[in-house]
Every structure is written in structure tokens, then in C-alpha cells.
mmCIF file of C-alpha atoms in Angstrom:
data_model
loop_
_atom_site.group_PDB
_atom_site.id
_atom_site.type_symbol
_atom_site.label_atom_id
_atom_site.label_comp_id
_atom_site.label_asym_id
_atom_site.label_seq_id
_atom_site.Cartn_x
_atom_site.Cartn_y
_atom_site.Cartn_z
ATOM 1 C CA UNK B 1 -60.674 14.530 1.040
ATOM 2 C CA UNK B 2 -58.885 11.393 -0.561
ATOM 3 C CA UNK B 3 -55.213 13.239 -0.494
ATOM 4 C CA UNK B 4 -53.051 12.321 2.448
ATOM 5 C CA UNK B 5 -50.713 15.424 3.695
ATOM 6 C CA UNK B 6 -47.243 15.355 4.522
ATOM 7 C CA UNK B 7 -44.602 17.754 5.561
ATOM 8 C CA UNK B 8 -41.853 18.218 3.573
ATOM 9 C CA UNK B 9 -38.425 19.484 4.885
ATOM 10 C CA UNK B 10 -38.885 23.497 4.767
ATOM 11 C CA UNK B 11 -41.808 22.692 6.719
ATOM 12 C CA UNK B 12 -44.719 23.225 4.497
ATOM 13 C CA UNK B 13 -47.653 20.948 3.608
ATOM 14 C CA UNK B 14 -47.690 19.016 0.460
ATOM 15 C CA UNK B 15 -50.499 16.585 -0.945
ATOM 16 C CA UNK B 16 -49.753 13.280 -2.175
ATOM 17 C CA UNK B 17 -51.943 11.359 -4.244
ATOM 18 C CA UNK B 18 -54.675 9.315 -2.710
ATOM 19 C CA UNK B 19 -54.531 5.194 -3.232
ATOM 20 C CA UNK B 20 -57.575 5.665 -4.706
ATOM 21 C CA UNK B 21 -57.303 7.535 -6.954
ATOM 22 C CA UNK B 22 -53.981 6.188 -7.899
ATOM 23 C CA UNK B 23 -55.621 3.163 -8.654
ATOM 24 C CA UNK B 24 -58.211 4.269 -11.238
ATOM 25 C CA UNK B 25 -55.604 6.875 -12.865
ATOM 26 C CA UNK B 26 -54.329 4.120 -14.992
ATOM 27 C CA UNK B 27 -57.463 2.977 -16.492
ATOM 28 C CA UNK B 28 -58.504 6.877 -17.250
ATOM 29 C CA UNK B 29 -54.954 7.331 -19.261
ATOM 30 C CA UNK B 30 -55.620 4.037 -21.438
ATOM 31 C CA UNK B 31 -59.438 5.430 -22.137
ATOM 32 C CA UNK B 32 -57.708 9.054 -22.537
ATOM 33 C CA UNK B 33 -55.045 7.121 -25.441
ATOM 34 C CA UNK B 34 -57.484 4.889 -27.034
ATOM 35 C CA UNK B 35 -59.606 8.126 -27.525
ATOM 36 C CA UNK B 36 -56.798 10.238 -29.040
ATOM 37 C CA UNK B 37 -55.250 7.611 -31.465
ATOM 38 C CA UNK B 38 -59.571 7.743 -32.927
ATOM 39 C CA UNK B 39 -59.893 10.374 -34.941
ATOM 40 C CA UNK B 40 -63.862 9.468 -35.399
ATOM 41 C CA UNK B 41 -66.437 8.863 -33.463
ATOM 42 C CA UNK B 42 -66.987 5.327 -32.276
ATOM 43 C CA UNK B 43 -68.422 2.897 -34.620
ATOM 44 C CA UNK B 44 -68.246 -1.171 -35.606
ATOM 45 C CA UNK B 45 -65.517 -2.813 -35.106
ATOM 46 C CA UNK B 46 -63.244 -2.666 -38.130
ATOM 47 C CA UNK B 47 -62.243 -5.856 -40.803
ATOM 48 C CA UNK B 48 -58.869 -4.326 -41.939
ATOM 49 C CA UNK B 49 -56.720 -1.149 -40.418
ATOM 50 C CA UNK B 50 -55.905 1.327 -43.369
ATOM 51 C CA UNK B 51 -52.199 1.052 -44.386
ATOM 52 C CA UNK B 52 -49.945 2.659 -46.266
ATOM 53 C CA UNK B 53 -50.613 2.688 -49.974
ATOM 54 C CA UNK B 54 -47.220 1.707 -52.334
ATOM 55 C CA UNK B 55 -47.768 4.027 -55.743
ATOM 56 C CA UNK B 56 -46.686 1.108 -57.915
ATOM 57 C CA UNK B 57 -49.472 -1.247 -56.414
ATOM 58 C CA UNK B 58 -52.186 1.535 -56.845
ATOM 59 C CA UNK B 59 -51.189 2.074 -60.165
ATOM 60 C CA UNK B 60 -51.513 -1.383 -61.348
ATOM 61 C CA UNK B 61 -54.677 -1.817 -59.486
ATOM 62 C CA UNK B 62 -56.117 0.914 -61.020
ATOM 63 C CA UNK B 63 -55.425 0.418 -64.381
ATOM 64 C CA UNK B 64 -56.229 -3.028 -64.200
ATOM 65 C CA UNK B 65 -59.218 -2.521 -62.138
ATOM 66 C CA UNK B 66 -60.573 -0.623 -64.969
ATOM 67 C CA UNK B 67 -59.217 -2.440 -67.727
ATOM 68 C CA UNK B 68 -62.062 -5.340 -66.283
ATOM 69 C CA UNK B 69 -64.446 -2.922 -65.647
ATOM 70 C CA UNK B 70 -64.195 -1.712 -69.464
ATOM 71 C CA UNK B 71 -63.963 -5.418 -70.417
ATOM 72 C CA UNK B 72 -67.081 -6.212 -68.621
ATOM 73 C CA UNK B 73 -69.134 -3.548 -69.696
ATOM 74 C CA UNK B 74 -68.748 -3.677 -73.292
ATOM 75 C CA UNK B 75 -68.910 -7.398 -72.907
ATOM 76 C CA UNK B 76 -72.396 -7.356 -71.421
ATOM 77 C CA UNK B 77 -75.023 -8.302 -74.299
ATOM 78 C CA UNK B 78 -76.496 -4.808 -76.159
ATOM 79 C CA UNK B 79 -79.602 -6.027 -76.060
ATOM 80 C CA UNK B 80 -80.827 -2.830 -78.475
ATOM 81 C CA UNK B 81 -84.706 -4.231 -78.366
ATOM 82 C CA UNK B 82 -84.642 -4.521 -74.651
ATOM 83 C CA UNK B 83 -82.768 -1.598 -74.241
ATOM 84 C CA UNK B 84 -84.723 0.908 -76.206
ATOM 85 C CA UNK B 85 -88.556 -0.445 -74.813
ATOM 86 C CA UNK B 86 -86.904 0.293 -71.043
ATOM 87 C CA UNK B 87 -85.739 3.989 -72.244
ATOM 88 C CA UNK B 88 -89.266 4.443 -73.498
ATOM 89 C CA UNK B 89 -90.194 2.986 -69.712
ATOM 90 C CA UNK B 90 -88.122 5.477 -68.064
ATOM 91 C CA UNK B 91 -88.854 8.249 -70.326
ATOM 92 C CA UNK B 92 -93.001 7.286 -69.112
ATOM 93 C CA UNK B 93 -91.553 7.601 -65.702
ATOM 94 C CA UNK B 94 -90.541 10.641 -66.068
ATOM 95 C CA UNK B 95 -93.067 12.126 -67.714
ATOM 96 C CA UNK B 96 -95.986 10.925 -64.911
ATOM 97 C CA UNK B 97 -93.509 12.935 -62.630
ATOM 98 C CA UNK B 98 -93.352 15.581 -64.607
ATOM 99 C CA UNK B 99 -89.534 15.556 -65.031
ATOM 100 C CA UNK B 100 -89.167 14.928 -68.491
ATOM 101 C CA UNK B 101 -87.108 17.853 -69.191
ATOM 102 C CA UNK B 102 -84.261 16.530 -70.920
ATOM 103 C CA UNK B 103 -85.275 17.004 -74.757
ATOM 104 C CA UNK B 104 -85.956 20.901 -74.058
ATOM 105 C CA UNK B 105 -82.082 21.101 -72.367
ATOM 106 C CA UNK B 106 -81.184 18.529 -75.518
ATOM 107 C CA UNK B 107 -82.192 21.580 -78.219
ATOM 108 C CA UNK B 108 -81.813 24.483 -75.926
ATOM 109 C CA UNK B 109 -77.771 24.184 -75.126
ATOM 110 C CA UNK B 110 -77.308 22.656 -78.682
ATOM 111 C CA UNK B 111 -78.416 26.033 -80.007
ATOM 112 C CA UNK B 112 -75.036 27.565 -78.157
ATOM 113 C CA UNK B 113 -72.131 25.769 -80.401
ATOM 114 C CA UNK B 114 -69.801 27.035 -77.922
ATOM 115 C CA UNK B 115 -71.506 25.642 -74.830
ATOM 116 C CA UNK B 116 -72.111 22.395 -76.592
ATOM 117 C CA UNK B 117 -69.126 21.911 -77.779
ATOM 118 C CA UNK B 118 -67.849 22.322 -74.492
ATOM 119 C CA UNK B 119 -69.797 19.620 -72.533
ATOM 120 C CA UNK B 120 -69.242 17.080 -75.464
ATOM 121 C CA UNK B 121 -65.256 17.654 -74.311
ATOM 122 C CA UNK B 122 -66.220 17.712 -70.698
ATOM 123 C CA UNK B 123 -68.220 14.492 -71.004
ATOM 124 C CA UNK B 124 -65.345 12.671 -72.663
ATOM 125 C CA UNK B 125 -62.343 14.004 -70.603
ATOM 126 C CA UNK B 126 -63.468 15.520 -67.173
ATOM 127 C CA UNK B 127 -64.476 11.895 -66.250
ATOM 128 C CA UNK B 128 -61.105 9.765 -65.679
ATOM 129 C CA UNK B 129 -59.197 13.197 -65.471
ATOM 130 C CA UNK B 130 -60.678 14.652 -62.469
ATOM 131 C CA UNK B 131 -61.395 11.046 -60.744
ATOM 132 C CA UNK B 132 -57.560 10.210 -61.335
ATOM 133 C CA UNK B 133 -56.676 13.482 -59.764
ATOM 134 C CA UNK B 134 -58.845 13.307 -56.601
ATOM 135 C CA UNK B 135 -57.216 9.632 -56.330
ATOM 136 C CA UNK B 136 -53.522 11.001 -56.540
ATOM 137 C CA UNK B 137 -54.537 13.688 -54.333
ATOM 138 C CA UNK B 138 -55.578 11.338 -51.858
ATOM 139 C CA UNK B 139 -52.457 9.519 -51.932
ATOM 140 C CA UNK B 140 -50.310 12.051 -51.432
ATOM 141 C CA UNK B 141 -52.178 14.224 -48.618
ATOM 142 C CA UNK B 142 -54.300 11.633 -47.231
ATOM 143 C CA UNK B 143 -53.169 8.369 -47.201
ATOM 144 C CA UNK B 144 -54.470 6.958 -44.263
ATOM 145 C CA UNK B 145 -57.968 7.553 -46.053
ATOM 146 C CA UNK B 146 -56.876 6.595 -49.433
ATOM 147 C CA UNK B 147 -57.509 3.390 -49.149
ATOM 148 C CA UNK B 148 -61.373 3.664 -47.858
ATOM 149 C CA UNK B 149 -61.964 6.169 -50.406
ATOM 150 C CA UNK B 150 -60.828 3.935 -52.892
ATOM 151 C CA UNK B 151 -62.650 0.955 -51.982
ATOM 152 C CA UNK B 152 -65.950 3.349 -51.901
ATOM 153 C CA UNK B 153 -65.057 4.244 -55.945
ATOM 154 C CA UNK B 154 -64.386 0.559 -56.770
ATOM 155 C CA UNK B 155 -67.374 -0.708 -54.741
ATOM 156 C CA UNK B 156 -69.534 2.059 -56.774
ATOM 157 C CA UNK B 157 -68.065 0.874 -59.905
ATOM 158 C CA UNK B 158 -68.826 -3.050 -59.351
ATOM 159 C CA UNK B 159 -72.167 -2.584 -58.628
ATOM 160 C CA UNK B 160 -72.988 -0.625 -61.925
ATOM 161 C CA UNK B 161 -71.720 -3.666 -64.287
ATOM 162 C CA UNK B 162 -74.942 -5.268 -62.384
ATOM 163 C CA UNK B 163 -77.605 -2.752 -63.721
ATOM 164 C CA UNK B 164 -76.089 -2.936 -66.877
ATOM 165 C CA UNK B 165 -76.447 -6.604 -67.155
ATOM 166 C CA UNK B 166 -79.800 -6.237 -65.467
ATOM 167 C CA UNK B 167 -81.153 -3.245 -66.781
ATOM 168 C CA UNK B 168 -79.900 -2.503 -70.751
ATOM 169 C CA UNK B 169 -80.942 0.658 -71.585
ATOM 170 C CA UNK B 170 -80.512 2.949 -74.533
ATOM 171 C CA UNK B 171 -79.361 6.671 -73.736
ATOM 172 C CA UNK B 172 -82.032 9.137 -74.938
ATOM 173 C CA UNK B 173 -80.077 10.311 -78.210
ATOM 174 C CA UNK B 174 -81.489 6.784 -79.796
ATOM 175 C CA UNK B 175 -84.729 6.191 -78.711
ATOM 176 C CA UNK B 176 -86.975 5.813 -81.414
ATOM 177 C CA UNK B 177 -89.148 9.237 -82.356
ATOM 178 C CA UNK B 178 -87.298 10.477 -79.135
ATOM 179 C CA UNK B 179 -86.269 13.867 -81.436
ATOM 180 C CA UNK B 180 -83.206 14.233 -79.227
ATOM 181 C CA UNK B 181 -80.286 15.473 -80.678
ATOM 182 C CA UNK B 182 -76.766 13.387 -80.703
ATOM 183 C CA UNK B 183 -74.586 16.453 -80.258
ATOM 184 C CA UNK B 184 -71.369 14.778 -80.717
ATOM 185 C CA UNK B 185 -72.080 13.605 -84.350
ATOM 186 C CA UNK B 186 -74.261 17.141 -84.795
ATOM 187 C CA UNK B 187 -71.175 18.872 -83.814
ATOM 188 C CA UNK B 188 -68.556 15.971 -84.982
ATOM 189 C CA UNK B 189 -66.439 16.599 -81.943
ATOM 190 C CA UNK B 190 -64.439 13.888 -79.869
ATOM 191 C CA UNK B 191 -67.372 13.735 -76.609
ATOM 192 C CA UNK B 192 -68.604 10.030 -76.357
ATOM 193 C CA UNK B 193 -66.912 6.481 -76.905
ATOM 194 C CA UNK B 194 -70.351 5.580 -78.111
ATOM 195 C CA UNK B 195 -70.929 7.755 -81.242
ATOM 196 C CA UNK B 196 -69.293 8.372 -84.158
ATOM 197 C CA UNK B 197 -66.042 6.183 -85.095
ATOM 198 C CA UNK B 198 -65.807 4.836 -81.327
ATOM 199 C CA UNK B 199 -69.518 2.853 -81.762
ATOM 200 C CA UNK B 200 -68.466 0.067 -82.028
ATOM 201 C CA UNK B 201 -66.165 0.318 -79.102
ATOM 202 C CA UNK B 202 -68.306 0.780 -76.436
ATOM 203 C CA UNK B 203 -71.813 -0.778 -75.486
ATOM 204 C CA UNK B 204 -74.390 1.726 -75.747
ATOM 205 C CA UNK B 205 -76.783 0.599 -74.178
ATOM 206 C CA UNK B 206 -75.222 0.673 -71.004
ATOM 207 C CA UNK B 207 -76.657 4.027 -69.656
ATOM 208 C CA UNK B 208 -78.171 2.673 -66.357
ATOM 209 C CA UNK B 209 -76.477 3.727 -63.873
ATOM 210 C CA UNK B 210 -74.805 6.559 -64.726
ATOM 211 C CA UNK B 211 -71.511 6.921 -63.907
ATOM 212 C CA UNK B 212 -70.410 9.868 -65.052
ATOM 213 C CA UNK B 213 -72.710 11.098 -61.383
ATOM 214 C CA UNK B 214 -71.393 8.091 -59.341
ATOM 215 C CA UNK B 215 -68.026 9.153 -59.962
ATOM 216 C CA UNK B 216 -68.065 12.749 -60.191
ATOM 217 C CA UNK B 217 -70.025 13.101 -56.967
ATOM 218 C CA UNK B 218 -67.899 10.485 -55.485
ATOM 219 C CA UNK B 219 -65.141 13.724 -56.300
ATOM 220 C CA UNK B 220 -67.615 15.976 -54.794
ATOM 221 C CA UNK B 221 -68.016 14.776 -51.648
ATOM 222 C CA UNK B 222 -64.274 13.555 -50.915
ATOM 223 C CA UNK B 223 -63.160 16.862 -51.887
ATOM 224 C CA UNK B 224 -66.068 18.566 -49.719
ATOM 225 C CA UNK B 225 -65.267 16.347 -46.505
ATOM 226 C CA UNK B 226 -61.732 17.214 -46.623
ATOM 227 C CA UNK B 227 -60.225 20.171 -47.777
ATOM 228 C CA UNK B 228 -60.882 23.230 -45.470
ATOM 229 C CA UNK B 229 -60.672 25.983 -48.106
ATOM 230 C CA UNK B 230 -64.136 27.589 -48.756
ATOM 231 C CA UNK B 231 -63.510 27.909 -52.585
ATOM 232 C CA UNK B 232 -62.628 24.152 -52.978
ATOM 233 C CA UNK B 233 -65.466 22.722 -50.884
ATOM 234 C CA UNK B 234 -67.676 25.098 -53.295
ATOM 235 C CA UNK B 235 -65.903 23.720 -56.659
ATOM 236 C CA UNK B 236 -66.398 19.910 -55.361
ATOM 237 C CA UNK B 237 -69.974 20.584 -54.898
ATOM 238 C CA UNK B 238 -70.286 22.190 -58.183
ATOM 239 C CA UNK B 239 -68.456 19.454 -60.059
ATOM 240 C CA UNK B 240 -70.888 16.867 -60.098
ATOM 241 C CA UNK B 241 -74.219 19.258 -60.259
ATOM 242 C CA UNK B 242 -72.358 20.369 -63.614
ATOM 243 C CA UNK B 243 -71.837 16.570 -65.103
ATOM 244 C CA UNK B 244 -75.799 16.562 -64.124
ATOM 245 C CA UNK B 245 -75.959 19.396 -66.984
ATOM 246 C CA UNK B 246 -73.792 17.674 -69.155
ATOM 247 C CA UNK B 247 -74.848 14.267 -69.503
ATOM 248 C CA UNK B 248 -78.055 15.410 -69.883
ATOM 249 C CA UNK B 249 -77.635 18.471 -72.611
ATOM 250 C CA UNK B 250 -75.578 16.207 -74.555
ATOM 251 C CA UNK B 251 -78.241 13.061 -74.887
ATOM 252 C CA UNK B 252 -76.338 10.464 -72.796
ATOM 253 C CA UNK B 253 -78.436 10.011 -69.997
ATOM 254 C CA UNK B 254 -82.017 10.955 -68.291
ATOM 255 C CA UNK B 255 -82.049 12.102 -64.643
ATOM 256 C CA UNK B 256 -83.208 8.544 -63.153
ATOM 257 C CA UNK B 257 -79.930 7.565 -64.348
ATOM 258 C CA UNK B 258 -78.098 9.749 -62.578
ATOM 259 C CA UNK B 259 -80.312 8.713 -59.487
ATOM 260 C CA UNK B 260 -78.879 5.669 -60.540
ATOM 261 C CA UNK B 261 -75.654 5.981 -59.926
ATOM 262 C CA UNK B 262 -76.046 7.821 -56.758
ATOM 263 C CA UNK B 263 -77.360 4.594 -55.599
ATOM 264 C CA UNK B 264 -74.332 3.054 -56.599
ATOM 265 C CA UNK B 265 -72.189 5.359 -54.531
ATOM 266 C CA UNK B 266 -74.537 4.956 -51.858
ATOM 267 C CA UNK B 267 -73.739 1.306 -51.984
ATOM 268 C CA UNK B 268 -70.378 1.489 -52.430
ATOM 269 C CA UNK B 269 -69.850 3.847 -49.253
ATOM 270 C CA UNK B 270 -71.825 1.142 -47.215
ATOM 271 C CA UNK B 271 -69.004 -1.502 -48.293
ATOM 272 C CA UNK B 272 -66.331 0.952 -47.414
ATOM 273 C CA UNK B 273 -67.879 1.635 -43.850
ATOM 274 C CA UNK B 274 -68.250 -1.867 -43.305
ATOM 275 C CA UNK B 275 -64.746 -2.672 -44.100
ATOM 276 C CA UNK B 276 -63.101 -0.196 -42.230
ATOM 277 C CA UNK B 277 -65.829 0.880 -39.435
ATOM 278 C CA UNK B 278 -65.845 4.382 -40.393
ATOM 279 C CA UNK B 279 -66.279 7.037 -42.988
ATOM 280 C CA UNK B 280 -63.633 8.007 -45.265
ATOM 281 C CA UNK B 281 -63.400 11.548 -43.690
ATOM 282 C CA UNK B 282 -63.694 9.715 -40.428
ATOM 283 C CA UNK B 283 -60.296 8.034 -40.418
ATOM 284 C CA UNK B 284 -56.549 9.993 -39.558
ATOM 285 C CA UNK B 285 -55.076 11.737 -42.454
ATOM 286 C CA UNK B 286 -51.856 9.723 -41.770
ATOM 287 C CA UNK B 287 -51.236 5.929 -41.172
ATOM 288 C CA UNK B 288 -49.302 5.308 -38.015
ATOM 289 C CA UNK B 289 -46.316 2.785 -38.862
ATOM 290 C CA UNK B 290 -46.472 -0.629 -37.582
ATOM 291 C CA UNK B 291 -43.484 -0.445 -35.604
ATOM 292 C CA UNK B 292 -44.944 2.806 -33.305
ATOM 293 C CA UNK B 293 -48.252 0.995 -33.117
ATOM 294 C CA UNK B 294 -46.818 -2.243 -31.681
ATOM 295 C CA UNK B 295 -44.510 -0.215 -28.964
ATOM 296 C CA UNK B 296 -47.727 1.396 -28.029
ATOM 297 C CA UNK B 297 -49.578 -1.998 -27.514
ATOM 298 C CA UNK B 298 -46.435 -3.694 -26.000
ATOM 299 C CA UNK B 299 -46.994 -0.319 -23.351
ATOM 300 C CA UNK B 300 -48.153 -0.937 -19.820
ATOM 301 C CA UNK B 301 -51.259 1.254 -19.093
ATOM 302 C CA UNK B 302 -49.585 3.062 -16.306
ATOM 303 C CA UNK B 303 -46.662 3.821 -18.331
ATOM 304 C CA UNK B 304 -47.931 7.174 -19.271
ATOM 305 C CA UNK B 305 -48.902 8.698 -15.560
ATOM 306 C CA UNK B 306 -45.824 7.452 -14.108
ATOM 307 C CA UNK B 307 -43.901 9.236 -16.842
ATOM 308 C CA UNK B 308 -45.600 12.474 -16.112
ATOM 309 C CA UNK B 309 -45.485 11.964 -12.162
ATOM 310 C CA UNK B 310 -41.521 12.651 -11.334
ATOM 311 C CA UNK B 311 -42.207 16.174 -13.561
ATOM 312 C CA UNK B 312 -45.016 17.177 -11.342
ATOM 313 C CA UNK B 313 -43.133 16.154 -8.324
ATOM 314 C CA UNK B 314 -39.581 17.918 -9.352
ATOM 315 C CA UNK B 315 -42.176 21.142 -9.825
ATOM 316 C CA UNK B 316 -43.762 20.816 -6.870
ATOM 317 C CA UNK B 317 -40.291 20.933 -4.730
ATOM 318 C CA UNK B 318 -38.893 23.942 -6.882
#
């Protein structure tokens, strides 16, 4: 029912199709395209499409982006009176929750030179190194969601120079009768821009949030949402639960801090979503140039079945 039969010349029967259902085909093809050019699921309506990134606009935008974020943050007033009563505040926290663990990791990895040693390089290095990687990465093999991940990281970034202005706070190595152990200057290796000869180069009493978390597990997660290899999804998970270990063995942070900056990445994956209506993972791996996107809007929705139709047909005789 809803096919009208003809005869065709050898004499057999073939179905045409109905009015009907010619009439709705057209508006089933442009749902059937609009749902293949998503990638996602449905969500809000978008601000900005992602585009292609240019490598010599990312790089300036990078290195100035964090050229003012270094700016900012050593700018922000120490505060070293404010900062050390809220370290003995969170350090109370802590211990009323019965998480105030870090001065036994402190002395127990400190005892292993070799392990300690270790962190104090991972805590100095690993932290632009693997972030600049994962950022490259992106470029390169997903750059139609380079551009969300990116705002995510620099979203996470901006809102930390807020809780350090808001929220000084002195990293457990100098809290007063804290007994925690500065490993770097223990040690005298290269692990912090805020002990030994680089003091006075850095703020330190900018511990809240950390971002040493916000960015690693920023890392984590892109790395985990998009690569398909087992291994690799494993080694992004265990990146950031790792920094966890280190900023903590080493005296730079407490845990709250690192809660800290998850917040921040929570935040700063809100602003991303909110910009581009969908997760980072959420978006195509490529960007469609402008050119094929505009001959596909310029299109008539019935472009597509009549296209297919005369193949059916020219099958249907043979």
C-alpha cells in the first residue's frame, strides 16, 4: 500500500514511489545529514564553530598567554601572614577529616634519595613538558577539538589567578612548626621556582589551587577521551594520580589543593561547553573547510535523494 504499479516493457510489474512518501523523503535526508555532519549528541546551541588552528597564532598565544599568567601570579601580593594562618586553617581541615597525611609521605619518600630526587625533577619539568605535548598533539591529530580543549586549559588557568588573589596560602614546607621537609633545598636539586636561588622569582604563597592537578589531569582526561589504545588511556590516568604523589611528597601542596584545582578544571570545562555546545571529545576530529560547508548549505534538501534515485532506477531495469 502507498506504491503505485506499472508495467514496464518486458511485461513485468515494477513499483514506483508513492507521492507520499516522496514528499516526506526530503525532510528525512536533511534530518539523516544534519545527524551525520554531528559527531555528538545534541546539546545547546553553539557561540563559535571550531576552526582550523594556524601553528604561528597558537604559538604566540600560548606563550603569551602564559607570559600574563606568570606575570599575574607573581604579581599578586605574598601576603606571608595571611598566607601561613590559612595553611594552618587547611592543615585543621584536614586533620578533623582525618586526611592529614602529608607530613608522614613528606619524611617517608625523602628517606629514598632516589625517589625524591626524582619527583623534585618531575615537579619542575613534567608540568609545561607534558601539557605542551598534549597541546601539540592536539593540533596535529585533532584539530577540530584543539581549540575547545584549549579554551578548557586557559579557562582552568584564569580562574586560579582568582584563588590566589583570594586565598594566599603558604605550601606546607613553610608553615611554622609544620616539621615538613623542603626536599629541594634538602636535596639541592633544580625541583621548584620557589626554593632555593629561584625564591625570589616566584610567589610562594600561591599554592591554592594547585595547578600542577588542574593541568596534569586536564592531560589525563584529554588523553583518556581520545586515544583508543588501552596502554595510553592507562598512562593518562596515571599521570595526574602521580603529580598527586609528587606535589605532595615534595612539600608543595596539601590534598585540598589539589581539590582545588580540580575545581578549576571543572570550571574551565563548563566555559568550554558553553562556548562550543559540546565536550571536547564530543566534537569531529577534523574541521570541515568553509568552502565544503557553504556548498552544503547552498544544497537543496532534495538534492541528495534525487541523486541516488536515477542509480536505483538504472538497477532496477538491468
Amino acid at each position: 500500500m502507498g506504491e503505485l504499479s506499472v508495467k514496464s516493457q518486458e511485461g513485468r510489474l515494477e513499483a514506483t514511489a508513492s507521492p507520499i512518501v516522496d514528499e516526506a523523503a526530503p525532510e528525512a535526508d536533511a534530518r539523516q545529514s544534519a545527524g551525520r555532519q554531528s559527531d555528538g549528541p545534541a546539546g545547546p546551541r553553539s557561540l563559535r564553530s571550531p576552526r582550523r588552528p594556524r601553528i604561528w597564532f597558537e604559538v604566540l598565544l600560548i606563550a603569551a598567554s602564559y607570559w600574563v599568567y606568570s606575570l599575574v601570579r607573581n604579581a599578586v601580593p605574598e601576603q606571608k601572614a595571611e598566607a601561613l594562618r590559612n595553611a594552618d586553617r587547611i592543615w585543621s581541615v584536614e586533620k578533623s577529616l582525618g586526611i592529614a597525611v602529608e607530613q608522614t609521605v613528606n619524611h617517608a619518600v625523602n628517606s629514598v634519595t632516589w625517589l625524591i630526587v626524582s619527583m623534585n625533577y618531575y615537579y619542575a619539568t613534567l608540568h609545561f613538558v607534558v601539557t605542551v605535548c598534549v597541546l601539540v598533539w592536539l593540533f596535529h591529530r585533532h584539530p577540530g577539538r584543539y581549540a575547545a580543549a584549549r579554551l578548557t586549559l586557559f579557562a582552568t588557568t584564569a580562574v586560579a589567578l582568582l584563588g590566589y588573589y583570594l586565598f594566599p596560602l603558604a605550601p606546607p614546607r613553610l608553615m611554622n612548626g609544620g616539621h615538613f621537609i623542603d626536599t629541594v633545598l634538602v636535596h639541592q636539586t633544580w625541583g621548584s621556582m620557589a626554593s632555593g636561588n629561584f625564591k625570589n622569582m616566584s610567589n610562594q604563597y600561591a599554592a591554592m589551587p594547585s595547578m600542577h592537578i588542574g593541568w596534569s589531569l586536564w592531560c589525563g582526561l584529554t588523553i583518556f577521551a581520545l586515544v583508543s589504545a588501552p596502554w595510553a588511556r592507562i598512562l593518562g590516568l596515571l599521570y595526574p594520580a602521580v603529580t598527586l604523589l609528587v606535589i605532595v611528597s615534595t612539600a608543595n601542596h596539601f590534598w585540598l589543593d589539589a581539590l582545588g584545582g580540580m575545581v578549576c578544571l571543572a570550571f574551565g570545562y563548563v566555559v568550554s561547553y558553553a562556548w562550543y555546545g559540546a565536550l571536547t571529545h564530543q566534537l569531529p576530529r577534523r574541521v570541515q573547510p568553509p568552502g565544503e560547508r557553504s556548498r552544503q548549505a547552498d544544497q537543496p534538501l532534495g538534492a541528495p535523494l534525487r541523486a541516488r534515485r536515477p542509480a536505483a532506477d538504472t538497477a532496477g531495469r538491468r
